[in-house]
Coordinates of C-alpha atoms in Angstrom, one line a residue:
Chain A
M369 CA 23.0 31.9 11.4
A370 CA 26.3 33.0 12.9
V371 CA 27.3 31.2 16.1
P372 CA 27.9 33.2 19.2
E373 CA 31.5 33.8 20.4
V374 CA 32.2 33.0 24.0
T375 CA 35.1 33.5 26.4
L376 CA 34.7 31.6 29.6
T377 CA 36.2 32.3 33.0
H378 CA 38.2 35.4 32.1
L379 CA 37.4 37.4 35.2
N380 CA 39.7 36.1 38.0
R381 CA 37.9 37.7 40.9
A382 CA 34.4 36.2 40.2
D383 CA 33.6 32.6 40.8
G384 CA 32.5 32.2 37.2
S385 CA 32.3 34.5 34.2
A386 CA 31.6 34.6 30.5
T387 CA 31.8 37.1 27.7
Y388 CA 29.3 36.5 25.0
T389 CA 29.3 38.2 21.6
H390 CA 26.6 37.7 19.0
N391 CA 25.1 39.8 16.2
G392 CA 26.6 42.9 17.6
Y393 CA 25.5 42.3 21.2
S394 CA 28.3 41.9 23.7
I395 CA 27.6 41.0 27.3
I396 CA 29.8 40.2 30.2
G397 CA 28.4 37.9 32.8
A398 CA 29.8 37.2 36.3
V399 CA 28.5 34.7 38.8
N400 CA 29.3 34.6 42.5
G401 CA 28.0 31.7 44.5
P402 CA 27.2 30.0 46.6
I403 CA 28.0 32.9 49.0
E404 CA 26.5 34.2 52.2
V405 CA 23.1 35.7 52.0
S406 CA 21.7 38.6 53.9
R407 CA 19.3 37.7 56.6
R408 CA 16.3 39.3 54.9
D409 CA 16.7 37.3 51.7
E410 CA 17.6 34.0 53.3
M411 CA 15.4 31.1 52.4
P412 CA 15.5 28.0 54.7
E413 CA 15.2 25.4 52.0
E414 CA 16.7 26.8 48.9
A415 CA 19.3 29.2 47.5
T416 CA 18.4 32.8 46.8
L417 CA 19.0 34.0 43.3
E418 CA 19.9 37.6 42.6
V419 CA 20.2 38.9 39.0
N420 CA 21.5 42.3 38.1
V421 CA 21.3 43.6 34.6
R422 CA 23.3 46.7 33.8
P423 CA 22.6 48.5 30.6
A424 CA 25.3 49.6 28.1
V425 CA 24.6 53.3 28.8
G426 CA 23.3 55.0 31.9
V427 CA 21.7 53.4 35.0
G428 CA 19.1 50.7 35.1
S429 CA 15.5 51.6 34.2
P430 CA 12.2 49.7 34.7
K431 CA 13.1 47.8 31.5
E432 CA 16.1 46.3 33.2
R433 CA 14.1 45.4 36.3
H434 CA 11.7 43.6 34.0
L435 CA 14.5 41.7 32.3
E436 CA 15.9 40.8 35.7
S437 CA 12.6 39.4 36.9
L438 CA 12.3 37.3 33.7
L439 CA 15.8 36.0 34.1
H440 CA 15.3 35.3 37.7
N441 CA 12.2 33.2 37.1
T442 CA 13.8 31.3 34.3
L443 CA 17.1 30.6 36.0
R444 CA 15.4 29.7 39.2
S445 CA 13.8 26.8 37.4
I446 CA 17.1 25.4 36.1
I447 CA 19.4 26.0 39.0
L448 CA 19.2 23.2 41.7
T449 CA 18.6 25.8 44.4
R450 CA 17.6 23.1 46.9
M451 CA 21.1 21.7 46.9
M452 CA 22.4 25.0 48.3
P453 CA 20.0 26.1 50.9
R454 CA 20.5 29.4 52.8
T455 CA 23.0 30.7 50.3
L456 CA 23.1 33.3 47.6
V457 CA 23.9 33.0 43.9
Q458 CA 24.5 36.3 42.4
I459 CA 24.5 36.9 38.7
T460 CA 25.6 40.2 37.3
L461 CA 25.2 40.9 33.6
Q462 CA 26.8 44.0 32.1
V463 CA 25.8 44.9 28.6
R464 CA 28.9 46.0 26.9
S465 CA 27.7 47.0 23.5
L466 CA 24.6 46.9 21.4
P467 CA 24.4 47.0 17.6
E468 CA 24.1 50.5 16.3
E469 CA 20.8 50.0 14.7
D470 CA 19.2 48.5 17.8
E471 CA 17.1 51.6 18.6
A472 CA 16.0 52.2 15.0
T473 CA 14.5 48.8 14.4
G474 CA 11.3 49.6 16.3
V475 CA 11.3 46.2 17.9
N476 CA 10.8 46.0 21.6
S477 CA 14.4 46.0 22.8
T478 CA 13.5 43.8 25.8
L479 CA 12.9 41.0 23.4
T480 CA 15.9 41.5 21.2
I481 CA 18.4 41.3 24.1
L482 CA 16.7 38.6 26.1
P483 CA 18.2 35.5 24.4
H484 CA 21.6 37.0 24.7
L485 CA 21.2 37.7 28.4
L486 CA 19.9 34.2 28.9
H487 CA 22.9 32.6 27.1
T488 CA 25.4 34.8 29.0
S489 CA 23.9 33.9 32.4
L490 CA 23.9 30.2 31.6
L491 CA 27.5 30.3 30.4
A492 CA 28.6 32.2 33.5
L493 CA 26.7 29.7 35.7
L494 CA 28.5 26.8 33.9
S495 CA 31.8 28.6 34.4
A496 CA 31.1 28.9 38.1
S497 CA 30.1 25.2 38.3
I498 CA 26.7 26.0 39.9
P499 CA 24.7 22.7 39.9
L500 CA 22.1 22.9 37.2
L501 CA 19.1 20.8 36.4
T502 CA 19.4 21.3 32.7
T503 CA 20.9 23.6 30.1
L504 CA 19.0 26.2 28.2
T505 CA 19.1 27.7 24.7
S506 CA 17.2 30.7 23.5
L507 CA 16.3 32.3 20.2
L508 CA 14.6 35.3 18.7
I509 CA 12.3 34.9 15.7
A510 CA 10.9 37.8 13.8
V511 CA 7.9 37.3 11.5
P512 CA 7.6 40.1 8.9
T513 CA 4.2 40.8 7.4
S514 CA 5.3 40.1 3.8
S515 CA 8.1 37.5 3.9
A516 CA 9.2 34.4 5.7
P517 CA 10.2 34.3 9.4
I518 CA 13.8 35.3 10.2
I519 CA 15.6 33.2 12.8
S520 CA 17.9 35.1 15.1
P521 CA 17.9 38.2 13.0
T522 CA 20.6 40.8 13.2
S523 CA 19.4 44.4 13.6
T524 CA 20.2 45.2 10.0
E525 CA 18.0 42.3 8.9
L526 CA 15.2 43.6 11.2
L527 CA 15.5 47.0 9.7
R528 CA 15.4 45.7 6.1
A529 CA 12.5 43.3 6.9
G530 CA 10.0 46.1 7.0
P531 CA 6.9 46.0 9.1
L532 CA 6.9 43.0 11.5
Q533 CA 3.8 41.1 12.3
A534 CA 5.2 39.4 15.4
V535 CA 8.3 38.9 17.4
H536 CA 8.9 35.8 19.5
V537 CA 11.5 34.8 22.0
F538 CA 11.7 31.2 23.0
A539 CA 13.9 29.4 25.4
F540 CA 14.1 25.6 25.6
A541 CA 15.6 23.4 28.2
G542 CA 18.0 20.6 27.3
D543 CA 15.1 18.1 27.4
R544 CA 13.1 20.2 24.9
R545 CA 10.7 21.7 27.4
L546 CA 9.6 25.2 26.7
L547 CA 11.1 27.3 29.5
L548 CA 10.3 30.8 28.5
N549 CA 8.3 32.5 25.8
E550 CA 7.7 36.2 25.1
S551 CA 5.7 36.9 22.0
D552 CA 4.5 40.2 20.8
G553 CA 2.5 41.4 17.9
A554 CA -0.6 40.0 16.3
F555 CA -0.8 36.4 15.5
S556 CA -3.0 33.3 15.7
Y557 CA -2.2 30.2 17.7
D558 CA -1.2 28.3 14.6
E559 CA 1.3 30.9 13.6
W560 CA 2.7 30.8 17.1
E561 CA 3.0 27.1 17.0
E562 CA 4.8 27.2 13.7
A563 CA 7.3 29.7 15.1
C564 CA 7.7 27.6 18.2
E565 CA 8.5 24.5 16.2
M566 CA 11.0 26.4 14.1
A567 CA 12.7 27.6 17.3
E568 CA 12.8 24.2 18.8
E569 CA 14.5 22.9 15.7
V570 CA 17.4 25.4 16.0
C571 CA 17.6 25.3 19.8
C572 CA 17.5 21.6 20.5
S573 CA 19.7 19.1 18.8
G574 CA 18.4 16.1 16.8
G575 CA 19.3 13.5 19.4
E576 CA 16.8 12.6 22.1
G577 CA 18.3 14.9 24.6
G578 CA 20.9 12.3 25.5
V579 CA 24.6 12.4 24.7
K580 CA 25.2 12.4 21.0
L581 CA 27.8 10.0 19.6
E582 CA 30.1 11.8 17.2
G583 CA 33.0 9.5 16.6
E584 CA 36.4 10.4 18.0
G585 CA 36.9 13.6 16.0
M586 CA 37.7 16.4 18.4
D587 CA 36.9 19.3 16.2
V588 CA 33.3 20.1 16.6
D589 CA 32.1 23.1 14.9
A590 CA 28.4 23.8 15.0
Q591 CA 28.2 24.0 11.3
D592 CA 24.4 24.0 11.0
G593 CA 24.1 26.7 13.7
N594 CA 22.3 24.4 16.1
L595 CA 22.4 26.1 19.5
E596 CA 22.6 23.0 21.6
E597 CA 25.5 21.7 19.5
W598 CA 27.2 25.1 20.0
L599 CA 26.6 24.9 23.7
R600 CA 28.0 21.4 23.9
G601 CA 31.0 22.6 21.9
V602 CA 31.6 25.4 24.4
V603 CA 31.4 23.1 27.4
R604 CA 33.6 20.5 25.7
R605 CA 36.4 23.1 25.1
K606 CA 36.1 24.2 28.7
V607 CA 36.4 20.6 30.0
D608 CA 39.3 19.9 27.7
W609 CA 41.1 23.0 28.9
E610 CA 40.5 22.1 32.6
Q611 CA 41.8 18.6 32.0
R612 CA 44.8 19.4 29.8
W613 CA 47.3 18.4 32.5
K614 CA 45.6 15.1 33.1
K615 CA 45.5 14.4 29.4
G616 CA 49.0 15.6 28.7
T617 CA 50.6 12.9 30.7
Chain B
M1330 CA -10.7 9.4 75.0
A1331 CA -7.5 10.4 76.7
T1332 CA -6.6 6.9 77.7
S1333 CA -7.2 5.5 74.3
T1334 CA -4.9 7.9 72.6
Q1335 CA -2.2 7.3 75.2
S1336 CA -0.7 4.3 73.4
Q1337 CA -0.5 5.9 69.9
P1338 CA 0.8 9.4 69.1
P1339 CA -2.0 12.0 69.0
A1340 CA -3.3 12.8 65.5
L1341 CA -1.6 15.8 64.1
T1342 CA -4.3 18.2 63.0
F1343 CA -4.3 21.9 62.3
P1344 CA -7.0 24.4 61.7
R1345 CA -7.2 25.3 58.0
P1346 CA -5.4 28.7 58.1
I1347 CA -2.5 27.3 60.0
F1348 CA -2.1 24.4 57.6
A1349 CA -2.1 27.0 54.8
A1350 CA 0.6 29.1 56.5
V1351 CA 2.8 26.3 57.6
S1352 CA 2.9 24.3 54.4
P1353 CA 1.2 26.2 51.5
H1354 CA 2.2 23.7 48.8
P1355 CA 0.7 20.5 50.3
F1356 CA -2.3 22.6 51.4
L1357 CA -3.1 23.6 47.8
Q1358 CA -2.3 20.1 46.5
A1359 CA -4.6 18.5 49.1
H1360 CA -7.4 20.7 47.9
L1361 CA -6.8 20.1 44.2
S1362 CA -6.3 16.4 44.5
A1363 CA -9.3 15.8 46.8
D1364 CA -11.8 15.7 43.9
K1365 CA -10.3 14.0 40.8
R1366 CA -12.8 15.2 38.3
T1367 CA -13.4 18.8 39.2
P1368 CA -10.4 19.9 41.2
Q1369 CA -11.2 22.7 43.6
R1370 CA -8.8 25.3 44.7
A1371 CA -8.4 26.6 48.2
N1372 CA -10.4 29.6 47.4
G1373 CA -13.4 27.6 46.3
R1374 CA -13.0 28.1 42.6
T1375 CA -12.3 25.4 40.1
A1376 CA -9.0 25.4 38.1
H1377 CA -10.6 27.1 35.1
N1378 CA -12.7 29.5 37.0
S1379 CA -11.6 33.1 37.0
R1380 CA -13.0 36.0 39.0
R1381 CA -15.5 38.2 37.3
P1382 CA -14.2 41.8 37.2
G1383 CA -16.3 44.5 38.7
V1384 CA -15.9 47.8 36.8
N1385 CA -17.0 51.2 37.8
T1386 CA -16.0 54.1 35.6
G1387 CA -15.9 57.8 36.0
S1388 CA -15.6 57.9 39.7
L1389 CA -12.8 60.4 39.9
T1390 CA -13.9 64.0 39.3
H1391 CA -10.6 65.6 38.4
A1392 CA -9.3 63.0 36.0
N1393 CA -10.2 63.0 32.3
G1394 CA -11.1 59.3 32.6
S1395 CA -11.1 56.9 35.5
A1396 CA -12.1 53.5 36.5
V1397 CA -12.2 51.3 39.7
V1398 CA -11.8 47.7 39.0
R1399 CA -12.2 44.8 41.4
L1400 CA -11.1 41.3 40.7
G1401 CA -11.9 39.4 43.8
N1402 CA -9.8 41.0 46.5
T1403 CA -7.5 42.8 44.0
S1404 CA -8.8 46.3 43.7
V1405 CA -7.3 49.0 41.6
V1406 CA -8.1 52.6 40.7
C1407 CA -7.0 53.9 37.4
G1408 CA -7.0 57.5 36.4
V1409 CA -6.2 59.1 33.1
R1410 CA -5.1 62.7 33.1
A1411 CA -4.5 64.5 29.9
E1412 CA -2.0 67.4 29.7
I1413 CA -1.0 69.5 26.7
L1414 CA 2.5 69.1 25.3
R1415 CA 3.3 72.2 23.2
E1416 CA 5.0 71.7 19.9
E1417 CA 7.8 74.1 20.8
D1418 CA 8.6 72.1 23.9
I1419 CA 9.5 69.0 22.0
S1420 CA 12.8 68.4 20.4
G1421 CA 12.5 67.0 17.0
S1422 CA 8.7 66.9 16.6
S1423 CA 9.2 67.9 13.0
D1424 CA 10.0 64.3 12.3
F1425 CA 6.3 63.6 12.5
A1426 CA 4.4 65.4 9.8
V1427 CA 0.6 65.6 9.6
P1428 CA -0.5 62.6 7.7
T1429 CA -1.9 63.7 4.3
T1430 CA -4.5 61.0 4.1
P1431 CA -6.8 61.2 7.1
S1432 CA -7.2 57.4 7.2
D1433 CA -6.4 54.5 9.5
T1434 CA -3.2 53.8 7.7
D1435 CA -1.0 55.6 10.2
D1436 CA -0.8 52.4 12.3
Q1437 CA 2.9 52.1 12.4
D1438 CA 3.8 55.7 12.4
G1439 CA 1.2 56.6 15.0
S1440 CA 2.5 54.0 17.4
K1441 CA 6.1 55.3 16.8
E1442 CA 4.9 58.9 17.4
I1443 CA 3.3 57.8 20.7
D1444 CA 6.4 55.9 21.7
V1445 CA 9.1 58.4 20.8
L1446 CA 7.2 61.5 22.2
R1447 CA 6.0 59.5 25.2
L1448 CA 2.4 60.6 24.7
V1449 CA 1.3 57.9 27.1
V1450 CA 2.9 57.6 30.5
P1451 CA 1.8 54.7 32.7
N1452 CA 2.7 54.5 36.3
V1453 CA 1.9 51.9 38.9
E1454 CA 1.7 52.6 42.6
L1455 CA 1.0 50.2 45.4
S1456 CA -0.7 51.7 48.4
T1457 CA 0.6 51.0 51.9
G1458 CA -0.7 47.6 53.1
S1459 CA -1.8 46.5 49.7
T1460 CA 0.4 43.5 49.8
P1461 CA 2.7 42.2 52.6
S1462 CA 5.7 42.2 50.4
H1463 CA 5.5 45.8 49.6
I1464 CA 7.4 48.0 52.1
P1465 CA 6.1 51.6 51.9
G1466 CA 8.6 54.5 51.7
N1467 CA 11.0 52.6 49.5
A1468 CA 11.9 53.1 45.9
P1469 CA 9.5 51.3 43.5
S1470 CA 10.1 47.6 43.8
T1471 CA 11.2 45.3 41.0
Y1472 CA 7.6 44.1 40.9
Q1473 CA 6.2 47.5 40.3
Q1474 CA 8.8 48.4 37.7
S1475 CA 8.2 45.2 35.9
L1476 CA 4.5 45.8 35.9
I1477 CA 5.0 49.3 34.4
T1478 CA 7.3 47.9 31.7
R1479 CA 4.7 45.3 30.8
I1480 CA 1.9 47.8 30.7
R1481 CA 3.8 50.3 28.7
S1482 CA 5.0 47.9 26.1
L1483 CA 1.5 46.4 25.7
L1484 CA 0.0 49.8 25.3
L1485 CA 2.5 50.5 22.5
S1486 CA 2.5 47.1 20.8
T1487 CA -1.3 46.7 20.6
N1488 CA -1.6 50.2 19.0
L1489 CA -4.4 50.8 21.4
L1490 CA -4.3 54.6 21.1
R1491 CA -4.5 56.6 17.9
A1492 CA -2.0 59.4 17.4
K1493 CA -4.7 61.2 15.5
D1494 CA -6.8 61.6 18.7
L1495 CA -3.9 63.1 20.5
R1496 CA -2.7 65.6 18.0
I1497 CA -3.7 69.2 18.2
L1498 CA -3.8 70.6 14.7
Y1499 CA -4.0 74.1 13.4
T1500 CA -4.8 75.2 9.9
P1501 CA -4.0 78.9 9.3
T1502 CA -6.7 80.9 7.5
T1503 CA -4.3 82.0 4.9
N1504 CA -1.0 80.6 3.7
P1505 CA 1.7 83.0 4.9
D1506 CA 4.0 82.2 2.0
D1507 CA 1.6 82.3 -0.8
P1508 CA -1.9 83.6 -0.2
D1509 CA -3.3 81.8 -3.2
E1510 CA -2.3 78.4 -2.1
E1511 CA -4.1 76.2 0.3
P1512 CA -2.8 76.7 3.9
E1513 CA -0.9 73.8 5.4
T1514 CA -2.1 72.1 8.5
Q1515 CA 0.5 72.0 11.3
I1516 CA 0.8 70.1 14.6
K1517 CA 0.7 72.7 17.4
G1518 CA 0.8 70.3 20.3
Y1519 CA -0.2 66.9 21.6
W1520 CA -2.3 65.5 24.4
V1521 CA -0.1 63.5 26.8
L1522 CA -2.0 60.9 28.7
Y1523 CA -0.8 60.2 32.2
V1524 CA -2.2 56.8 33.1
D1525 CA -1.9 56.2 36.8
V1526 CA -2.7 52.9 38.3
F1527 CA -3.1 52.7 42.0
F1528 CA -3.5 49.4 43.8
I1529 CA -5.6 49.5 46.9
S1530 CA -5.0 45.8 47.5
V1531 CA -3.2 43.2 45.5
D1532 CA -4.5 39.6 45.6
G1533 CA -3.0 38.1 42.5
S1534 CA -3.4 38.8 38.8
A1535 CA -2.3 42.4 39.3
F1536 CA -1.5 42.8 35.7
D1537 CA -5.0 41.7 34.6
A1538 CA -6.6 44.1 37.0
A1539 CA -4.4 47.0 36.0
W1540 CA -5.0 46.4 32.4
I1541 CA -8.8 46.1 32.7
G1542 CA -8.7 49.3 34.7
I1543 CA -6.6 51.1 32.0
L1544 CA -9.0 49.9 29.3
A1545 CA -12.0 51.0 31.2
A1546 CA -10.4 54.4 32.1
L1547 CA -9.3 55.1 28.5
R1548 CA -12.7 54.2 27.2
D1549 CA -14.1 56.7 29.7
T1550 CA -11.6 59.4 28.8
K1551 CA -12.9 62.6 27.4
L1552 CA -10.6 65.2 25.9
P1553 CA -11.8 68.8 25.7
R1554 CA -11.7 70.3 22.3
A1555 CA -8.4 72.1 22.0
W1556 CA -7.4 74.5 19.3
Y1557 CA -4.6 76.9 18.5
D1558 CA -5.7 80.5 18.8
E1559 CA -4.0 82.8 16.3
E1560 CA -4.4 86.0 18.3
F1561 CA -3.5 84.4 21.7
E1562 CA -0.7 82.5 20.0
G1563 CA -1.3 79.5 22.2
I1564 CA -3.5 76.5 22.7
L1565 CA -6.9 77.0 24.3
C1566 CA -9.4 74.4 25.5
S1567 CA -13.1 74.5 25.2
D1568 CA -15.2 74.6 28.4
D1569 CA -18.1 73.0 26.8
P1570 CA -18.5 69.2 27.6
A1571 CA -20.6 68.8 24.5
E1572 CA -17.5 69.5 22.4
A1573 CA -15.3 67.0 24.1
T1574 CA -14.2 63.9 22.2
T1575 CA -13.7 60.4 23.5
L1576 CA -10.7 58.3 22.5
Q1577 CA -11.2 55.8 19.7
L1578 CA -9.3 52.7 20.9
R1579 CA -8.1 50.1 18.5
G1580 CA -9.5 46.7 19.5
L1581 CA -10.0 45.3 23.0
P1582 CA -6.9 43.3 24.1
V1583 CA -7.7 41.5 27.3
P1584 CA -5.0 39.6 29.3
A1585 CA -5.5 36.3 31.1
T1586 CA -3.0 35.2 33.7
F1587 CA -2.5 31.6 34.5
A1588 CA -0.3 30.0 37.2
V1589 CA 1.0 26.5 36.9
F1590 CA 0.9 24.4 40.1
E1591 CA 3.3 21.6 40.0
G1592 CA 2.1 18.7 42.2
Q1593 CA 4.8 16.9 44.1
A1594 CA 4.6 13.1 44.2
E1595 CA 3.9 11.8 47.7
D1596 CA 5.5 8.5 48.4
G1597 CA 5.3 7.6 44.8
I1598 CA 1.6 6.8 45.1
E1599 CA 0.4 9.8 43.2
G1600 CA 2.3 10.6 40.0
D1601 CA 3.3 14.2 39.3
K1602 CA 0.3 16.1 38.3
D1603 CA 0.1 19.7 37.3
W1604 CA -2.8 22.0 37.4
I1605 CA -3.1 25.2 35.5
L1606 CA -5.0 27.8 37.5
S1607 CA -6.8 30.6 35.8
D1608 CA -6.6 34.0 37.4
P1609 CA -4.5 33.0 40.5
D1610 CA -4.9 34.9 43.8
A1611 CA -1.9 36.0 45.9
F1612 CA -1.7 32.7 47.8
E1613 CA -1.6 30.7 44.6
E1614 CA 1.0 33.0 43.0
G1615 CA 3.2 32.5 46.0
V1616 CA 3.1 28.7 45.6
C1617 CA 3.3 28.5 41.8
R1618 CA 6.5 29.2 40.0
E1619 CA 5.5 29.1 36.4
S1620 CA 3.1 31.7 35.1
V1621 CA 1.7 32.4 31.7
C1622 CA 0.0 35.5 30.6
V1623 CA -1.9 35.5 27.3
V1624 CA -3.3 38.7 25.8
V1625 CA -6.0 38.1 23.2
D1626 CA -8.1 40.4 21.2
G1627 CA -11.2 38.4 20.2
K1628 CA -11.3 34.7 20.2
K1629 CA -8.5 34.1 17.7
S1630 CA -6.1 36.9 17.6
V1631 CA -3.3 36.7 20.1
R1632 CA -1.5 39.9 20.9
R1633 CA 1.0 38.8 23.4
I1634 CA 2.2 35.7 25.2
E1635 CA 4.4 35.9 28.3
K1636 CA 5.5 32.7 29.9
S1637 CA 8.4 32.1 32.3
G1638 CA 9.4 30.2 35.4
G1639 CA 9.1 26.6 34.3
G1640 CA 8.6 24.1 31.5
V1641 CA 5.2 22.6 32.2
V1642 CA 3.2 24.5 29.5
G1643 CA 4.4 23.4 26.1
R1644 CA 2.9 23.8 22.7
D1645 CA -0.2 21.7 23.4
G1646 CA -0.7 23.4 26.8
M1647 CA -0.5 26.7 25.1
R1648 CA -3.3 25.8 22.7
E1649 CA -5.6 25.2 25.7
L1650 CA -4.5 28.4 27.4
V1651 CA -5.2 30.5 24.3
R1652 CA -8.7 29.0 24.2
R1653 CA -9.2 29.7 27.9
A1654 CA -8.0 33.3 27.3
G1655 CA -10.6 33.6 24.5
E1656 CA -13.3 32.7 27.0
R1657 CA -11.9 35.2 29.4
W1658 CA -12.1 37.8 26.7
S1659 CA -15.8 37.3 26.2
E1660 CA -16.4 37.6 29.9
V1661 CA -14.4 40.9 30.2
E1662 CA -15.8 42.3 27.0
Q1663 CA -19.3 41.7 28.4
V1664 CA -18.4 43.6 31.6
L1665 CA -16.7 46.5 29.8
G1666 CA -19.3 46.6 27.0
G1667 CA -22.1 47.4 29.4
K1668 CA -20.3 50.5 30.5
A1669 CA -19.2 51.9 27.2

């Protein structure tokens, strides 16, 4: 499994930003917050969250609204909104490009893009230093009718896999809780559980959610494609960059 | 009485509705934790108890199929209107040929045909005053658009409709190219189903109500016999109700919505406890953040799981919810079965 490519904090007018590229999906995320909230949306005890998803082509459709509400629900559960009452955290996600075969796979495109949107918004939130309860990693699993499940398939793999029995999207928190699940197709509970275990394996690192000790070596490449390792690597590079002056002396 | 309370502050008591309005979360928690063994919700139901749907089909005269569904105070009208889409009005309909084997094997293609040609068009409308959060006169809200997306994708992913039922075929009497050969059957048009869901009032579990309404309305839908008339060079419909056909739906997927109520520890006396409420009403939906929707067809086959908003329901929790959704399926099947 290829590891996503990330550029953090590259937009200098937003409080936090990230560009994320994986499997042909490229998304720019920007976060502004905490900022002033309009009177109508103001909540006395917590921050308001606003998510905007803009498609690669054209204006937003009901599909984008649905994605927004999924992202809103999920991110609201990991952002410490009670630490910033009566403010607004605004997340804008612009889909920059989709793989060419995206339409042809016949898979619900809400599901294929959802993990990427979740990752982008999390990275942008990290870049903006919004207080978070935990991190999040997400994954798509496709189960073809006649072969083994494919983890995080590319569109070409989906095309080649033939008829699919089920498609699952899972998102796990840093403490291995299942934050989001969207499953589609026809499957039994046991098949779902199997897919869920498989996703947890890839999304969460082997350690017990704590900080993993990894010697003094600075080069951490997520060789086994573990998403939490990858996320830790991204954050480590960000922190290293921010502290380069302190370290240089 | 007055003198005795003088020394100590007066007890702070509210009537029930004010308690609910002022602090909804503790209100529901107080209800649920009052009885340890069978926690009761503010609406008098137990955590596992869902509202029995009331279904009435065929109440609209001008629709091809219709249903009125009540789920407690959630009431919804669903109408199916069929219109003819002529072959010459579609760009690229030649992609879909008439299947040579008249069998059930056109599962995949049929679903794609319905998707690409948009042969089923769901729409959701909230009436004025159906829910306090809905402001009339505005563009459809995120909530509405999200509902439409979920309904449409479920309609397509469950392959509920058969493309075969919607095709209008025509077999010429003679083959124009070669009079000796068998004439080829062509697609001359399609029935397009406009599925309109109108909420009279929303009191939680809007998706469940809408979907049950759609199921009942589609089962009630009668399409008149349509044929291509050679002399008229157009599609004609029969006026005879005896010739009309009903739609053959695939399976009976039934959704069950659950809301997760996360209890907050009070003074550390009571540990965090979570309740999973079946078929939440609007008040409960407002208090609960995490929601799970499980669509099952039969007791075992899961067609869709949607879960977002929190991390309480894990793998084991989901096993329980799939079981509860199976129970719900039997209940809804019974209600719908009596009408079909």
